[in-house]
Coordinates of C-alpha atoms in Angstrom, one line a residue:
Chain A
M1 CA 0.0 -0.1 0.1
D2 CA 1.2 3.4 -0.7
F3 CA 1.1 6.3 1.9
E4 CA 1.4 9.7 2.5
V5 CA 3.6 10.9 5.3
I6 CA 2.3 14.3 7.0
I7 CA 5.0 16.3 9.4
G8 CA 4.8 19.3 11.0
L9 CA 7.6 20.8 13.3
E10 CA 8.0 22.8 16.7
V11 CA 11.3 24.5 16.5
H12 CA 12.6 26.6 19.7
A13 CA 15.2 29.1 19.0
E14 CA 17.0 30.9 21.7
L15 CA 17.2 34.8 21.0
S16 CA 20.5 36.3 21.2
T17 CA 19.4 39.1 23.6
N18 CA 22.0 40.0 26.5
T19 CA 19.4 39.7 29.3
K20 CA 16.7 37.2 30.2
I21 CA 13.1 37.7 29.0
Y22 CA 11.5 39.0 32.4
C23 CA 14.5 40.0 34.4
G24 CA 17.7 41.6 33.9
C25 CA 20.1 38.5 34.4
T26 CA 22.8 37.7 31.8
T27 CA 21.8 34.8 29.2
E28 CA 25.5 34.0 28.8
F29 CA 25.9 30.3 27.8
G30 CA 28.3 28.4 30.1
G31 CA 28.4 30.2 33.6
E32 CA 28.9 28.3 36.7
Q33 CA 25.6 26.8 38.0
N34 CA 23.1 29.0 39.5
T35 CA 24.8 32.1 39.1
H36 CA 22.6 33.9 36.8
C37 CA 19.6 33.7 38.7
C38 CA 17.4 36.6 40.4
P39 CA 14.1 36.6 42.4
V40 CA 12.3 36.9 39.2
C41 CA 13.7 33.9 37.2
L42 CA 13.8 32.0 40.6
G43 CA 10.2 32.7 40.9
L44 CA 10.4 33.9 44.3
P45 CA 7.3 35.3 46.1
G46 CA 6.7 38.9 45.1
S47 CA 8.9 39.4 42.2
L48 CA 7.4 40.4 38.9
P49 CA 8.5 39.8 35.4
V50 CA 9.0 42.8 33.2
L51 CA 9.2 41.8 29.6
N52 CA 12.4 42.8 27.6
K53 CA 11.8 44.8 24.8
K54 CA 14.6 43.4 22.9
V55 CA 12.8 39.9 23.0
V56 CA 9.8 41.7 21.1
D57 CA 11.8 43.3 18.5
Y58 CA 13.5 40.0 17.8
A59 CA 10.5 38.1 17.7
I60 CA 9.0 40.3 15.2
K61 CA 12.0 40.5 13.1
A62 CA 11.9 36.7 13.0
G63 CA 8.1 37.1 12.0
L64 CA 8.9 39.3 9.3
A65 CA 11.3 37.5 7.9
L66 CA 9.2 34.4 7.9
N67 CA 6.6 36.2 6.1
C68 CA 4.1 36.2 9.1
D69 CA 1.4 38.7 10.0
I70 CA 2.3 40.4 13.5
N71 CA -0.5 40.1 16.1
R72 CA -1.1 44.0 17.2
L73 CA -2.4 43.2 20.6
T74 CA -1.2 40.2 22.3
H75 CA -1.1 38.9 26.2
M76 CA 1.0 36.5 27.9
A77 CA -0.3 33.1 29.4
R78 CA 0.5 30.8 32.2
K79 CA 1.3 27.4 31.3
N80 CA 1.1 25.2 34.4
Y81 CA 3.0 22.1 35.0
F82 CA 5.3 20.7 37.9
Y83 CA 8.7 19.9 37.0
P84 CA 12.0 20.8 38.9
D85 CA 13.6 22.8 36.0
T86 CA 10.7 25.0 36.4
P87 CA 11.1 27.0 39.5
K88 CA 7.6 28.7 39.4
N89 CA 5.9 25.4 38.5
Y90 CA 4.6 27.4 35.5
Q91 CA 6.0 28.7 32.4
I92 CA 5.0 32.4 31.4
T93 CA 4.5 31.9 27.3
Q94 CA 1.6 33.0 24.8
D95 CA -1.3 30.8 24.2
E96 CA -4.3 32.0 22.1
T97 CA -2.4 35.4 21.0
P98 CA 0.9 34.2 19.6
L99 CA 3.0 37.4 18.6
C100 CA 3.1 36.4 15.1
R101 CA 1.1 34.1 12.6
D102 CA 0.3 32.7 9.2
G103 CA 3.8 32.9 7.9
Y104 CA 5.7 30.6 5.1
I105 CA 8.9 29.2 4.2
E106 CA 10.0 28.2 0.8
I107 CA 11.9 25.0 -0.1
E108 CA 13.1 23.8 -3.4
T109 CA 11.8 20.3 -3.7
E110 CA 12.1 18.1 -7.0
G111 CA 9.0 19.1 -7.8
G112 CA 9.7 22.8 -7.7
L113 CA 9.3 25.5 -5.2
K114 CA 7.0 24.7 -2.2
K115 CA 5.7 26.7 0.5
I116 CA 5.7 25.4 4.2
G117 CA 3.0 27.3 6.2
I118 CA 4.1 28.9 9.7
Q119 CA 0.9 28.4 12.0
R120 CA 2.8 30.6 14.6
I121 CA 5.5 32.2 16.6
H122 CA 5.2 33.1 20.3
I123 CA 7.7 34.2 22.9
E124 CA 8.2 32.3 26.3
E125 CA 10.7 31.6 28.6
D126 CA 13.4 28.6 28.6
A127 CA 13.5 26.2 31.7
G128 CA 16.5 25.5 33.5
K129 CA 18.4 22.4 33.2
N130 CA 18.2 19.1 35.0
V131 CA 21.2 16.9 35.8
H132 CA 20.2 13.4 36.4
M133 CA 22.5 11.3 38.7
E134 CA 21.9 8.0 40.3
D135 CA 20.3 9.1 43.3
S136 CA 19.0 12.3 42.9
S137 CA 18.6 15.0 40.1
Y138 CA 20.2 18.5 40.2
V139 CA 19.0 21.4 39.0
D140 CA 20.9 24.8 37.5
Y141 CA 18.5 27.7 36.8
N142 CA 20.8 29.9 34.6
R143 CA 18.9 28.9 31.5
A144 CA 15.5 29.6 33.3
G145 CA 14.1 32.7 31.8
V146 CA 16.2 32.9 28.6
P147 CA 13.9 34.1 25.9
L148 CA 12.9 31.8 23.2
I149 CA 10.6 31.9 20.1
E150 CA 8.6 28.8 19.5
I151 CA 8.1 28.4 15.7
V152 CA 5.1 26.2 14.9
S153 CA 4.5 24.8 11.3
K154 CA 1.9 23.7 9.6
P155 CA 1.6 20.1 8.7
D156 CA 2.7 20.8 5.5
M157 CA 5.8 18.6 5.0
R158 CA 5.5 15.3 3.2
S159 CA 8.7 13.6 3.6
P160 CA 11.6 13.7 6.1
K161 CA 13.8 15.1 3.6
E162 CA 11.2 18.1 3.3
A163 CA 11.4 18.4 7.1
R164 CA 15.2 18.7 6.8
M165 CA 15.0 21.2 4.1
Y166 CA 12.7 23.2 6.1
L167 CA 14.8 23.2 9.0
E168 CA 18.0 24.1 6.9
K169 CA 16.2 27.2 5.4
L170 CA 14.9 28.0 8.7
K171 CA 18.1 28.1 10.4
A172 CA 19.4 30.2 7.4
I173 CA 16.7 32.7 7.6
L174 CA 17.2 33.1 11.6
Q175 CA 20.9 33.6 11.2
Y176 CA 20.6 36.3 8.5
T177 CA 18.3 38.2 10.9
G178 CA 20.8 38.0 13.8
V179 CA 18.0 37.3 16.4
S180 CA 19.3 33.7 17.1
D181 CA 22.8 32.0 16.8
V182 CA 21.0 28.8 16.0
K183 CA 23.4 26.3 17.2
M184 CA 22.0 23.2 17.8
E185 CA 24.8 21.5 19.6
E186 CA 24.6 24.4 22.2
G187 CA 20.6 24.0 22.2
S188 CA 19.9 27.3 20.9
L189 CA 18.0 25.5 18.3
R190 CA 15.8 22.5 19.3
C191 CA 13.3 20.7 17.2
D192 CA 10.1 18.4 17.9
A193 CA 8.2 16.9 15.1
N194 CA 4.9 15.7 15.0
I195 CA 4.5 12.9 12.1
S196 CA 1.6 10.6 11.1
I197 CA 0.7 8.7 7.9
R198 CA -2.5 8.0 5.7
P199 CA -3.0 6.0 2.7
E200 CA -2.2 8.0 -0.4
G201 CA -5.4 9.7 -1.4
S202 CA -6.9 9.8 1.8
N203 CA -8.1 13.0 3.2
E204 CA -8.3 12.3 6.9
F205 CA -5.3 12.9 9.1
G206 CA -3.9 9.8 11.0
T207 CA -3.0 9.6 14.5
K208 CA -0.2 12.0 15.1
V209 CA 3.0 11.0 17.1
E210 CA 5.4 13.4 18.7
V211 CA 9.2 12.7 18.5
K212 CA 11.5 14.5 20.6
N213 CA 15.3 14.2 21.3
M214 CA 16.8 15.0 17.9
N215 CA 20.0 16.7 18.1
S216 CA 21.0 17.7 14.4
F217 CA 19.0 17.9 11.2
R218 CA 20.4 14.4 10.2
A219 CA 18.8 13.2 13.3
V220 CA 15.7 14.7 12.5
E221 CA 15.5 13.3 9.1
R222 CA 16.6 9.9 10.5
A223 CA 14.3 9.8 13.3
L224 CA 11.2 10.6 10.8
E225 CA 12.4 8.0 8.5
Y226 CA 12.4 5.5 11.2
E227 CA 9.2 6.7 12.5
A228 CA 7.1 6.8 9.0
K229 CA 8.3 3.3 8.6
R230 CA 7.3 2.2 12.0
Q231 CA 3.9 3.6 11.4
M232 CA 3.3 1.8 8.1
E233 CA 4.4 -1.4 9.0
A234 CA 1.9 -0.9 12.2
Y235 CA -0.8 0.2 10.1
E236 CA -0.4 -2.6 7.5
R237 CA -0.4 -5.0 10.2
G238 CA -3.5 -4.1 11.3
E239 CA -2.5 -2.3 14.5
K240 CA -3.9 1.1 15.8
I241 CA -1.3 3.8 16.0
I242 CA -1.3 5.3 19.5
Q243 CA -1.0 9.1 20.1
E244 CA 1.9 9.3 22.3
T245 CA 5.6 10.9 22.7
R246 CA 8.4 9.2 21.3
R247 CA 12.1 9.9 21.9
W248 CA 14.6 9.4 19.4
D249 CA 17.7 7.2 20.3
E250 CA 20.4 8.2 18.3
G251 CA 22.8 5.2 19.3
R252 CA 20.0 2.5 18.6
G253 CA 18.7 4.4 15.8
E254 CA 15.0 4.1 16.8
T255 CA 12.1 5.7 18.4
V256 CA 11.3 4.9 21.8
T257 CA 7.8 5.6 23.9
M258 CA 8.2 8.5 26.4
R259 CA 4.7 8.9 27.4
S260 CA 1.3 8.1 26.0
K261 CA -1.6 10.7 25.9
E262 CA -3.4 9.0 28.7
E263 CA -0.7 10.5 31.1
A264 CA -0.3 13.8 29.1
H265 CA -0.3 17.2 30.7
D266 CA -3.3 19.3 31.4
Y267 CA -1.6 22.9 31.1
R268 CA -4.7 24.8 32.6
Y269 CA -3.4 27.7 30.3
F270 CA -4.7 31.4 31.6
P271 CA -3.9 34.9 30.9
E272 CA -0.6 35.8 32.9
P273 CA -2.2 37.8 36.0
D274 CA 1.5 39.3 36.5
M275 CA 1.6 41.1 33.1
I276 CA -0.2 43.5 31.3
Y277 CA -1.0 43.8 27.2
L278 CA 1.6 43.9 24.6
S279 CA 0.6 46.3 22.1
V280 CA 2.4 46.6 19.0
D281 CA 1.9 49.4 16.3
D282 CA 2.6 49.8 12.4
E283 CA 5.4 52.1 13.4
W284 CA 7.2 49.8 15.6
I285 CA 6.7 47.2 12.8
E286 CA 7.8 49.0 10.1
S287 CA 11.0 50.0 11.9
I288 CA 11.9 46.6 12.5
R289 CA 10.8 45.7 8.7
K290 CA 13.4 48.3 7.4
S291 CA 16.2 47.0 9.5
L292 CA 15.6 43.2 7.8
P293 CA 18.9 42.4 5.9
E294 CA 18.7 40.6 2.4
L295 CA 17.5 37.3 3.3
P296 CA 18.8 33.9 1.9
D297 CA 16.1 33.5 -1.1
A298 CA 16.8 36.8 -2.4
R299 CA 20.5 36.5 -2.1
R300 CA 20.5 33.4 -3.9
R301 CA 18.4 34.9 -6.7
R302 CA 20.7 37.6 -6.9
Y303 CA 23.7 35.2 -7.4
I304 CA 22.3 33.7 -10.2
N305 CA 21.3 37.0 -11.9
E306 CA 24.3 39.2 -10.9
F307 CA 26.9 36.7 -11.0
G308 CA 25.6 34.1 -13.2
L309 CA 26.2 31.3 -10.8
P310 CA 24.3 27.8 -11.0
E311 CA 21.4 27.5 -8.8
Y312 CA 23.3 24.5 -6.9
D313 CA 26.2 27.0 -6.0
S314 CA 24.1 29.8 -5.1
E315 CA 21.9 27.6 -2.6
I316 CA 25.0 26.5 -1.0
L317 CA 26.8 29.8 -0.8
T318 CA 23.6 31.5 0.7
S319 CA 22.6 28.5 3.2
S320 CA 24.9 30.3 5.8
K321 CA 25.2 34.3 6.0
K322 CA 28.9 34.0 7.1
L323 CA 29.6 32.1 3.6
A324 CA 27.7 34.1 1.6
D325 CA 29.6 37.3 3.2
F326 CA 32.8 35.5 2.7
F327 CA 32.0 34.9 -0.8
E328 CA 31.0 38.4 -1.7
E329 CA 34.3 39.7 0.1
C330 CA 36.2 37.6 -2.4
V331 CA 34.1 39.2 -5.4
N332 CA 34.6 42.7 -3.8
E333 CA 38.4 41.9 -3.8
G334 CA 38.2 41.2 -7.4
G335 CA 37.6 37.3 -7.4
R336 CA 35.9 36.0 -10.4
P337 CA 32.5 34.4 -8.9
K338 CA 32.4 31.0 -10.5
E339 CA 36.0 30.5 -9.7
I340 CA 35.7 31.7 -6.0
S341 CA 32.4 29.7 -5.8
N342 CA 34.4 26.4 -6.9
W343 CA 37.2 27.0 -4.4
I344 CA 34.7 27.6 -1.5
M345 CA 32.7 24.7 -2.3
G346 CA 35.4 22.4 -2.9
E347 CA 38.6 22.9 -0.8
I348 CA 37.2 25.3 1.7
L349 CA 34.1 23.6 2.8
R350 CA 36.0 20.3 2.4
T351 CA 38.5 21.4 4.8
L352 CA 36.0 22.9 7.2
K353 CA 34.0 19.7 7.5
D354 CA 37.2 17.4 7.9
R355 CA 37.9 19.6 11.0
S356 CA 34.6 20.4 12.2
M357 CA 35.1 24.1 12.0
E358 CA 32.8 27.0 10.7
I359 CA 33.6 29.5 8.4
E360 CA 34.2 32.2 10.7
D361 CA 37.0 30.3 12.0
I362 CA 39.2 30.6 8.8
K363 CA 42.3 32.5 9.6
F364 CA 43.0 33.7 6.1
A365 CA 41.4 37.0 4.7
P366 CA 38.9 36.6 1.6
G367 CA 41.6 38.8 -0.4
H368 CA 44.2 35.9 0.3
L369 CA 41.8 33.6 -1.8
V370 CA 41.6 36.0 -4.5
K371 CA 45.3 36.5 -4.7
L372 CA 45.6 32.6 -4.8
V373 CA 43.4 32.2 -7.8
S374 CA 45.1 35.0 -9.6
L375 CA 48.5 33.5 -8.8
V376 CA 47.2 30.6 -10.9
D377 CA 45.5 32.8 -13.4
K378 CA 49.1 34.4 -13.9
G379 CA 51.1 31.3 -14.4
T380 CA 53.0 32.0 -11.2
I381 CA 51.8 28.3 -9.8
S382 CA 50.0 25.3 -11.1
G383 CA 46.5 24.2 -10.0
T384 CA 48.3 21.4 -8.1
I385 CA 50.4 23.8 -6.3
A386 CA 47.6 26.0 -5.5
K387 CA 46.2 23.2 -3.4
K388 CA 49.2 22.9 -1.4
V389 CA 49.3 26.5 -0.8
F390 CA 45.7 26.6 0.2
K391 CA 46.3 24.2 2.8
D392 CA 49.5 26.0 4.1
M393 CA 47.3 29.3 3.9
F394 CA 44.5 27.6 6.1
E395 CA 46.8 26.6 8.6
T396 CA 48.6 29.9 8.9
G397 CA 46.4 32.6 7.5
E398 CA 49.5 33.8 5.6
D399 CA 49.6 35.6 2.4
P400 CA 49.7 33.1 -0.6
E401 CA 52.4 35.0 -2.3
K402 CA 54.6 34.5 0.6
I403 CA 54.2 31.1 1.0
V404 CA 54.9 30.8 -2.8
K405 CA 58.0 32.5 -2.5
E406 CA 59.2 31.2 0.8
K407 CA 58.7 27.4 -0.4
G408 CA 60.3 28.2 -3.8
L409 CA 56.8 27.2 -5.5
V410 CA 57.1 29.2 -8.3
Q411 CA 55.9 27.4 -11.6
V412 CA 58.6 26.6 -14.2
S413 CA 57.5 27.8 -17.2
D414 CA 61.1 28.0 -18.8
E415 CA 61.1 26.0 -22.0
G416 CA 64.7 25.0 -22.1
A417 CA 64.5 23.5 -18.6
I418 CA 61.4 21.7 -19.0
R419 CA 62.6 20.2 -22.5
E420 CA 65.8 19.1 -20.3
L421 CA 63.5 17.6 -17.8
I422 CA 61.4 15.8 -20.3
N423 CA 64.3 14.0 -22.3
K424 CA 65.7 12.6 -19.0
V425 CA 62.4 11.1 -18.1
L426 CA 62.1 9.8 -21.5
D427 CA 65.5 8.1 -21.6
E428 CA 64.6 6.6 -18.1
N429 CA 61.2 5.2 -19.5
P430 CA 62.0 3.8 -23.1
Q431 CA 59.1 1.1 -22.3
S432 CA 56.7 3.9 -22.3
V433 CA 57.9 6.1 -25.3
A434 CA 57.9 2.5 -27.3
D435 CA 54.1 1.9 -25.9
F436 CA 53.2 5.5 -27.0
K437 CA 54.9 4.7 -30.5
A438 CA 52.9 1.8 -30.7
G439 CA 49.7 3.8 -30.5
K440 CA 48.9 3.3 -26.9
T441 CA 48.1 7.2 -26.0
K442 CA 47.4 6.1 -22.5
A443 CA 51.6 5.9 -22.1
M444 CA 51.6 9.9 -22.6
G445 CA 49.7 10.3 -19.5
F446 CA 52.0 8.4 -17.3
I447 CA 54.9 10.3 -18.8
V448 CA 53.4 13.5 -18.1
G449 CA 52.7 12.2 -14.7
Q450 CA 56.8 11.4 -14.5
V451 CA 57.7 15.0 -15.5
M452 CA 55.4 16.7 -13.2
K453 CA 56.8 14.6 -10.1
A454 CA 60.3 15.1 -11.6
S455 CA 59.7 19.0 -11.2
K456 CA 57.9 18.5 -7.8
G457 CA 54.6 19.8 -9.6
K458 CA 56.1 23.0 -10.5
A459 CA 56.3 22.4 -14.4
N460 CA 53.7 24.5 -16.3
P461 CA 51.3 21.5 -17.4
Q462 CA 50.6 23.3 -20.8
I463 CA 54.3 23.8 -21.6
V464 CA 55.0 20.1 -20.6
N465 CA 52.3 18.9 -22.9
K466 CA 53.3 20.8 -25.4
I467 CA 57.1 20.2 -25.7
L468 CA 56.4 16.3 -24.5
T469 CA 54.5 16.2 -28.0
E470 CA 57.4 17.4 -29.7
E471 CA 60.2 15.4 -28.0
L472 CA 57.9 12.3 -28.6
N473 CA 57.6 13.0 -32.3
K474 CA 61.6 13.3 -32.6
R475 CA 61.9 9.7 -31.2
Chain B
M1 CA -22.4 24.3 34.9
S2 CA -21.5 22.2 37.9
V3 CA -18.5 19.9 39.1
S4 CA -18.6 16.3 40.4
I5 CA -16.4 14.8 42.8
K6 CA -14.5 13.3 39.8
D7 CA -13.5 17.0 38.6
V8 CA -12.2 17.8 42.3
E9 CA -10.0 14.7 42.2
Y10 CA -8.6 15.5 38.8
V11 CA -8.0 19.1 39.8
A12 CA -6.4 18.2 43.1
K13 CA -4.2 15.7 41.5
L14 CA -3.0 18.4 38.9
A15 CA -2.1 20.3 42.0
R16 CA -0.3 17.7 43.9
L17 CA -2.9 18.0 46.5
E18 CA -4.7 15.0 48.6
F19 CA -8.0 15.1 50.4
S20 CA -9.9 12.9 52.5
E21 CA -13.5 11.6 51.1
K22 CA -14.9 13.9 53.4
E23 CA -13.0 17.1 52.1
K24 CA -13.8 16.1 48.5
V25 CA -17.5 16.0 49.2
K26 CA -17.2 19.5 50.8
F27 CA -14.7 21.1 48.2
T28 CA -17.3 19.8 45.4
E29 CA -20.3 21.3 47.2
E30 CA -18.3 24.8 47.9
L31 CA -17.0 24.7 44.2
N32 CA -20.5 24.4 43.0
S33 CA -22.1 27.1 45.1
I34 CA -19.1 29.4 43.7
L35 CA -20.0 28.4 40.3
K36 CA -23.7 28.9 40.9
Y37 CA -22.7 32.4 42.2
V38 CA -20.7 33.3 39.3
E39 CA -23.3 31.9 36.8
K40 CA -25.3 35.1 37.3
L41 CA -22.5 36.8 34.8
S42 CA -24.3 34.6 32.3
E43 CA -27.2 36.8 32.4
V44 CA -25.5 39.7 30.7
D45 CA -25.7 40.0 27.0
T46 CA -22.1 39.6 25.7
S47 CA -23.0 39.2 22.0
G48 CA -20.7 41.4 19.8
V49 CA -18.1 41.9 22.8
E50 CA -14.6 40.7 22.3
P51 CA -13.3 38.1 24.9
A52 CA -11.0 39.8 26.9
I53 CA -7.4 38.1 26.8
G54 CA -6.0 40.0 29.9
A55 CA -7.4 41.5 33.0
Y56 CA -5.7 45.0 33.2
P57 CA -6.5 47.6 30.6
M58 CA -2.9 48.6 30.5
Y59 CA -0.2 48.0 28.0
N60 CA 3.6 47.6 27.2
A61 CA 5.5 47.7 30.6
L62 CA 8.8 46.9 28.8
R63 CA 12.4 47.0 29.8
E64 CA 15.6 47.9 28.1
D65 CA 18.0 44.8 27.2
E66 CA 20.4 45.7 30.0
I67 CA 22.0 43.4 32.4
S68 CA 21.4 43.8 36.0
P69 CA 23.3 42.1 38.8
S70 CA 22.4 38.4 39.7
L71 CA 22.1 37.1 43.3
D72 CA 24.9 35.5 45.1
R73 CA 24.7 31.9 44.8
E74 CA 24.7 31.4 48.6
E75 CA 21.7 33.6 48.5
I76 CA 20.1 31.5 45.8
L77 CA 20.4 28.4 47.8
K78 CA 20.0 29.8 51.0
N79 CA 16.4 28.4 51.4
A80 CA 16.7 25.2 49.3
P81 CA 15.9 22.1 51.3
D82 CA 18.7 20.4 49.7
K83 CA 21.5 21.5 47.8
Q84 CA 25.3 20.1 46.4
D85 CA 28.2 21.8 44.5
G86 CA 26.1 24.8 43.7
Y87 CA 23.1 22.7 42.6
F88 CA 19.6 22.6 43.7
K89 CA 19.0 18.7 44.8
V90 CA 15.9 17.3 43.9
P91 CA 14.4 13.9 44.2
K92 CA 15.4 11.8 41.0
V93 CA 13.1 12.7 38.1
I94 CA 13.0 11.1 34.8
D95 CA 12.4 12.9 31.3

């Protein structure tokens, strides 16, 4: 039987404010436990929360970047539950009046551009952190009160791959706007998923299952692939799919039951009595709209139109703001767009990935890459040597010209010297010469390789080819 | 509208409270009498009135994003029933 997979995602992003959402404690990551706390974020009696204006600014900015309508009048809500990481025994969040609603993100699927709807974005406080030990649990409230936006998609995704693409685009947009540093490994971006299946052609939604504890985009895709398959197999066996929350177990590569609907929470939301209305006028919204940077989609289109880059290059280069900035600085320094793009998508991204580094960790300046490319253009070094110089430049951040000079890597284009080298190689390899004469053109490639090796990669390949042909014909 | 003993038991469970059977009966009666009193409000015609989302007609108490000092950890942990290594120590909870 053919099935349709229905996926909706809930993403929490920590906002990059200096202080918490309802008090002036710092949001700095990694402080000593319980040192970033005050009566408000600890929920001590008599304390009152006061909303951080920057949180509203950032949430609106994210909402506008995600094509949302901004609610002009909103109110905070109290969500009640008992858990040690929540000192007040409730979380101040938004319920019926989220700050932003009805937005969308566009993703590039095989079937063309697809809009994934965003139902709502609301602001809320993060919880503290529990550390579970053998005998007891330990609580650190530094994170309690750190501002979050929760971005709830519509159930518009039809495959785990679409879910991953949505997340990648969402991450890029949030990063471009600067409202969050979107680091999944530090927990500043977190994702939960709702997934159900239904027989192809059916209009009714199946029972949805919530999946939690996915720590990377890859994990989200894998967890959803597993879960879709699990549900399809259950369906085909005639089993009923239970509405429940399941946890992704990365090590075992499967989802396991956390809690079923019967023990689900009853949060008893009600308007937060400690806070008053938030009213946002057009002037406020428009001033934030004006501060929006060029977003990934617009930048991608510009790369195609302005620089003549292929769709693929443009998509990758604009997937991260810092990567795109680096690319554009290279172009501004005189680099040819496609050539720079090839270097970034090849050597640079590969090296960064091998070392688990980010583009911002790069030591050399964009101008150095441009210089390296022009050294190849001018014939000073060969393409092969350029890769070696790149490695050095990557390690030390040094000027490529200096590296080439100091290591004596300048390309040899002197015809006399190359001819001498070639004849030496031909003398040493009579069999290859005979093979070539006998019509085995492959032998030519071998000889070129030997010549390059003998020159330590410094011989100009074009000249080597030219002279080698001449010398072979003489023999 | 009225509540049953079952409702009282449910709300008590959510609030982590335990009552005797006698108390449950008593609270059910008391809650019902409160509900009956509040029911008087439904006599008012509210058609065309937007439901309120908050209680006070006051707007935008906001603060700038400026850091203010946090408490000393000693102060923070002073009233904790149990603590260790700068953490609040609580009975073991499983996620």
